[in-house]
mmCIF file of C-alpha atoms in Angstrom:
data_model
loop_
_atom_site.group_PDB
_atom_site.id
_atom_site.type_symbol
_atom_site.label_atom_id
_atom_site.label_comp_id
_atom_site.label_asym_id
_atom_site.label_seq_id
_atom_site.Cartn_x
_atom_site.Cartn_y
_atom_site.Cartn_z
ATOM 1 C CA UNK A 254 104.286 72.244 125.944
ATOM 2 C CA UNK A 255 105.876 73.073 122.606
ATOM 3 C CA UNK A 256 103.908 72.492 119.431
ATOM 4 C CA UNK A 257 106.915 72.446 117.112
ATOM 5 C CA UNK A 258 105.312 75.309 115.214
ATOM 6 C CA UNK A 259 107.331 78.435 114.418
ATOM 7 C CA UNK A 260 106.183 81.304 116.630
ATOM 8 C CA UNK A 261 105.295 84.177 114.312
ATOM 9 C CA UNK A 262 104.411 87.748 115.249
ATOM 10 C CA UNK A 263 102.584 89.993 112.793
ATOM 11 C CA UNK A 264 103.226 93.749 112.508
ATOM 12 C CA UNK A 265 100.325 95.895 111.286
ATOM 13 C CA UNK A 266 99.372 99.553 111.037
ATOM 14 C CA UNK A 267 95.758 99.373 109.831
ATOM 15 C CA UNK A 268 92.912 96.934 109.313
ATOM 16 C CA UNK A 269 95.329 94.068 108.752
ATOM 17 C CA UNK A 270 93.574 92.077 106.032
ATOM 18 C CA UNK A 271 96.781 90.129 105.319
ATOM 19 C CA UNK A 272 97.131 89.532 109.065
ATOM 20 C CA UNK A 273 93.621 88.037 109.017
ATOM 21 C CA UNK A 274 94.600 85.728 106.142
ATOM 22 C CA UNK A 275 97.682 84.558 108.082
ATOM 23 C CA UNK A 276 95.682 83.987 111.275
ATOM 24 C CA UNK A 277 93.020 82.000 109.390
ATOM 25 C CA UNK A 278 95.691 79.836 107.703
ATOM 26 C CA UNK A 279 97.446 79.188 111.016
ATOM 27 C CA UNK A 280 94.256 77.620 112.431
ATOM 28 C CA UNK A 281 94.885 74.507 110.310
ATOM 29 C CA UNK A 282 96.268 71.709 112.529
ATOM 30 C CA UNK A 283 99.185 70.920 110.192
ATOM 31 C CA UNK A 284 100.153 74.541 109.437
ATOM 32 C CA UNK A 285 103.836 74.958 110.470
ATOM 33 C CA UNK A 286 103.501 78.407 112.099
ATOM 34 C CA UNK A 287 101.494 79.699 115.040
ATOM 35 C CA UNK A 288 100.621 83.343 115.620
ATOM 36 C CA UNK A 289 102.359 84.518 118.796
ATOM 37 C CA UNK A 290 101.232 88.164 118.790
ATOM 38 C CA UNK A 291 99.908 91.008 116.668
ATOM 39 C CA UNK A 292 101.717 94.316 117.185
ATOM 40 C CA UNK A 293 100.748 97.709 115.790
ATOM 41 C CA UNK A 294 102.562 101.047 115.789
ATOM 42 C CA UNK A 295 99.137 102.705 115.677
ATOM 43 C CA UNK A 296 96.906 102.126 118.725
ATOM 44 C CA UNK A 297 93.798 102.881 116.627
ATOM 45 C CA UNK A 298 94.575 100.159 114.051
ATOM 46 C CA UNK A 299 91.358 98.248 113.341
ATOM 47 C CA UNK A 300 93.234 94.967 113.070
ATOM 48 C CA UNK A 301 94.108 94.996 116.779
ATOM 49 C CA UNK A 302 90.481 94.553 117.825
ATOM 50 C CA UNK A 303 89.940 91.757 115.311
ATOM 51 C CA UNK A 304 93.052 89.908 116.529
ATOM 52 C CA UNK A 305 92.072 90.386 120.181
ATOM 53 C CA UNK A 306 88.624 88.957 119.386
ATOM 54 C CA UNK A 307 90.412 85.836 118.057
ATOM 55 C CA UNK A 308 92.200 85.438 121.392
ATOM 56 C CA UNK A 309 95.598 86.519 120.021
ATOM 57 C CA UNK A 310 97.830 88.702 122.234
ATOM 58 C CA UNK A 311 97.745 92.253 120.831
ATOM 59 C CA UNK A 312 100.140 95.082 121.610
ATOM 60 C CA UNK A 313 99.941 98.740 120.596
ATOM 61 C CA UNK A 314 103.330 100.464 120.480
ATOM 62 C CA UNK A 315 102.559 104.023 119.463
ATOM 63 C CA UNK A 316 105.706 105.152 117.661
ATOM 64 C CA UNK A 317 104.829 108.771 118.496
ATOM 65 C CA UNK A 318 105.480 107.998 122.173
ATOM 66 C CA UNK A 319 109.160 107.300 121.524
ATOM 67 C CA UNK A 320 111.767 110.036 121.199
ATOM 68 C CA UNK A 321 113.738 108.207 118.529
ATOM 69 C CA UNK A 322 113.311 105.465 115.970
ATOM 70 C CA UNK A 323 115.958 103.482 117.863
ATOM 71 C CA UNK A 324 113.980 103.691 121.106
ATOM 72 C CA UNK A 325 110.819 102.510 119.331
ATOM 73 C CA UNK A 326 112.665 99.601 117.727
ATOM 74 C CA UNK A 327 114.284 98.613 121.036
ATOM 75 C CA UNK A 328 110.817 98.324 122.589
ATOM 76 C CA UNK A 329 109.515 96.484 119.525
ATOM 77 C CA UNK A 330 112.386 93.992 119.723
ATOM 78 C CA UNK A 331 111.852 93.504 123.478
ATOM 79 C CA UNK A 332 108.143 92.865 122.859
ATOM 80 C CA UNK A 333 108.916 90.334 120.130
ATOM 81 C CA UNK A 334 111.283 88.555 122.517
ATOM 82 C CA UNK A 335 108.669 88.594 125.272
ATOM 83 C CA UNK A 336 106.352 86.584 122.999
ATOM 84 C CA UNK A 337 109.211 84.234 121.995
ATOM 85 C CA UNK A 338 108.958 85.332 118.371
ATOM 86 C CA UNK A 339 110.947 83.341 115.835
ATOM 87 C CA UNK A 340 109.596 84.917 112.641
ATOM 88 C CA UNK A 341 108.092 88.325 111.831
ATOM 89 C CA UNK A 342 105.467 88.976 109.157
ATOM 90 C CA UNK A 343 104.950 92.619 108.182
ATOM 91 C CA UNK A 344 101.364 92.983 106.990
ATOM 92 C CA UNK A 345 100.646 96.586 106.086
ATOM 93 C CA UNK A 346 103.168 97.833 108.640
ATOM 94 C CA UNK A 347 103.698 101.430 107.533
ATOM 95 C CA UNK A 348 106.789 102.232 109.545
ATOM 96 C CA UNK A 349 110.271 102.240 108.042
ATOM 97 C CA UNK A 350 112.628 100.049 110.072
ATOM 98 C CA UNK A 351 116.311 100.850 110.474
ATOM 99 C CA UNK A 352 119.168 98.700 109.267
ATOM 100 C CA UNK A 353 119.991 97.667 112.823
ATOM 101 C CA UNK A 354 116.553 96.133 113.355
ATOM 102 C CA UNK A 355 116.430 94.542 109.917
ATOM 103 C CA UNK A 356 119.880 92.982 110.367
ATOM 104 C CA UNK A 357 118.947 91.679 113.808
ATOM 105 C CA UNK A 358 116.017 89.833 112.234
ATOM 106 C CA UNK A 359 117.805 88.962 108.986
ATOM 107 C CA UNK A 360 116.172 86.025 107.179
ATOM 108 C CA UNK A 361 113.490 85.933 109.900
ATOM 109 C CA UNK A 362 111.338 88.843 108.680
ATOM 110 C CA UNK A 363 108.894 88.663 105.790
ATOM 111 C CA UNK A 364 107.022 91.417 103.980
ATOM 112 C CA UNK A 365 104.330 91.449 101.298
ATOM 113 C CA UNK A 366 104.450 94.088 98.560
ATOM 114 C CA UNK A 367 101.667 94.777 96.016
ATOM 115 C CA UNK A 368 103.765 94.462 92.851
ATOM 116 C CA UNK A 369 105.923 91.940 91.055
ATOM 117 C CA UNK A 370 109.226 93.094 92.485
ATOM 118 C CA UNK A 371 111.641 94.427 91.382
ATOM 119 C CA UNK A 372 108.996 96.346 89.397
ATOM 120 C CA UNK A 373 107.218 99.225 91.178
ATOM 121 C CA UNK A 374 108.820 99.303 94.626
ATOM 122 C CA UNK A 375 107.546 101.942 97.051
ATOM 123 C CA UNK A 376 104.101 103.530 97.143
ATOM 124 C CA UNK A 377 101.220 103.986 94.663
ATOM 125 C CA UNK A 378 102.093 100.715 92.955
ATOM 126 C CA UNK A 379 98.680 100.160 91.345
ATOM 127 C CA UNK A 380 98.369 103.659 89.869
ATOM 128 C CA UNK A 381 101.924 103.374 88.552
ATOM 129 C CA UNK A 382 101.215 99.962 87.006
ATOM 130 C CA UNK A 383 98.037 101.237 85.316
ATOM 131 C CA UNK A 384 99.842 104.387 84.079
ATOM 132 C CA UNK A 385 102.717 102.284 82.716
ATOM 133 C CA UNK A 386 100.293 100.177 80.694
ATOM 134 C CA UNK A 387 101.586 96.840 81.985
ATOM 135 C CA UNK A 388 99.359 93.835 81.242
ATOM 136 C CA UNK A 389 100.476 91.827 84.280
ATOM 137 C CA UNK A 390 100.689 93.121 87.848
ATOM 138 C CA UNK A 391 100.813 91.123 91.046
ATOM 139 C CA UNK A 392 102.358 90.794 94.491
ATOM 140 C CA UNK A 393 105.528 89.539 96.142
ATOM 141 C CA UNK A 394 106.420 88.031 99.520
ATOM 142 C CA UNK A 395 110.086 88.591 100.302
ATOM 143 C CA UNK A 396 112.621 88.566 103.110
ATOM 144 C CA UNK A 397 113.291 92.114 104.288
ATOM 145 C CA UNK A 398 116.527 93.955 103.612
ATOM 146 C CA UNK A 399 117.662 97.516 104.305
ATOM 147 C CA UNK A 400 116.770 98.772 100.835
ATOM 148 C CA UNK A 401 112.997 99.187 100.720
ATOM 149 C CA UNK A 402 111.036 96.441 98.951
ATOM 150 C CA UNK A 403 114.130 94.418 98.186
ATOM 151 C CA UNK A 404 115.385 91.106 99.491
ATOM 152 C CA UNK A 405 115.178 87.452 98.502
ATOM 153 C CA UNK A 406 111.791 86.586 96.988
ATOM 154 C CA UNK A 407 109.814 83.721 98.522
ATOM 155 C CA UNK A 408 106.643 83.804 96.399
ATOM 156 C CA UNK A 409 104.931 85.868 93.731
ATOM 157 C CA UNK A 410 101.477 85.873 92.168
ATOM 158 C CA UNK A 411 100.660 87.381 88.781
ATOM 159 C CA UNK A 412 97.404 89.297 88.368
ATOM 160 C CA UNK A 413 96.060 90.457 84.984
ATOM 161 C CA UNK A 414 95.590 94.173 84.363
ATOM 162 C CA UNK A 415 92.342 94.626 82.443
ATOM 163 C CA UNK A 416 91.825 97.314 79.849
ATOM 164 C CA UNK A 417 90.200 100.295 81.569
ATOM 165 C CA UNK A 418 91.214 99.182 85.068
ATOM 166 C CA UNK A 419 91.354 101.860 87.729
ATOM 167 C CA UNK A 420 94.048 101.703 90.393
ATOM 168 C CA UNK A 421 91.379 100.692 92.941
ATOM 169 C CA UNK A 422 90.051 97.845 90.779
ATOM 170 C CA UNK A 423 93.562 96.509 90.270
ATOM 171 C CA UNK A 424 94.331 96.944 93.984
ATOM 172 C CA UNK A 425 91.353 94.766 94.962
ATOM 173 C CA UNK A 426 92.466 91.994 92.589
ATOM 174 C CA UNK A 427 96.064 92.144 93.834
ATOM 175 C CA UNK A 428 94.964 92.133 97.500
ATOM 176 C CA UNK A 429 93.023 88.914 96.929
ATOM 177 C CA UNK A 430 96.228 87.377 95.533
ATOM 178 C CA UNK A 431 98.200 88.622 98.571
ATOM 179 C CA UNK A 432 95.749 86.818 100.836
ATOM 180 C CA UNK A 433 96.549 83.584 98.963
ATOM 181 C CA UNK A 434 100.331 83.779 98.691
ATOM 182 C CA UNK A 435 101.300 85.256 102.078
ATOM 183 C CA UNK A 436 100.036 82.240 104.077
ATOM 184 C CA UNK A 437 101.682 79.937 101.502
ATOM 185 C CA UNK A 438 105.001 81.808 101.763
ATOM 186 C CA UNK A 439 104.921 81.768 105.575
ATOM 187 C CA UNK A 440 104.293 78.020 105.491
ATOM 188 C CA UNK A 441 107.271 77.507 103.153
ATOM 189 C CA UNK A 442 109.594 79.488 105.431
ATOM 190 C CA UNK A 443 108.257 78.108 108.722
ATOM 191 C CA UNK A 444 108.598 74.525 107.478
ATOM 192 C CA UNK A 445 112.155 75.135 106.255
ATOM 193 C CA UNK A 446 111.240 74.433 102.648
ATOM 194 C CA UNK A 447 112.186 78.007 101.672
ATOM 195 C CA UNK A 448 115.440 79.417 102.943
ATOM 196 C CA UNK A 449 117.953 82.024 101.809
ATOM 197 C CA UNK A 450 121.054 80.808 99.981
ATOM 198 C CA UNK A 451 123.397 83.355 98.362
ATOM 199 C CA UNK A 452 120.753 86.073 98.758
ATOM 200 C CA UNK A 453 118.201 84.114 96.730
#
């Protein structure tokens, strides 16, 4: 029996708090996506146990067990196919993916980044935002492209930077915003209301 919902697999590397937000959202009867599987490149990732406890298929693909990045990605792709994945959500997946994989899943792979892209791509976004003295930070959900933290933007949320904020205080505020906009962005894409036209 098909539900008509878009089968979505989530890639994680750690505790997977954004994965939890997506899973919780997908419980709603009218939500347009269903979670097909949760896959981690780190067998010790805390999020795997949480997902398994929710009855979601979980797979650990330890990237250290593969001789090459290509071999790891071939197994990852095969696993995604096994669970009839139509969309991928990267949620704290700390493994760089090659152009071949990203192109294969072009316009079917989402990522969340803790800044208002194109500002502060890469790592240490919160410390960099605080150091730069910006008054507004935030987060972005975007389609993945080869260049890191680039690609058509689906949704963004602005978060105020308070005077005297530490990077950790800002990070907590931004993470709460991620938990709101990632499920919204997935719903937009899964329902067909958000799609890529001319790389926007």
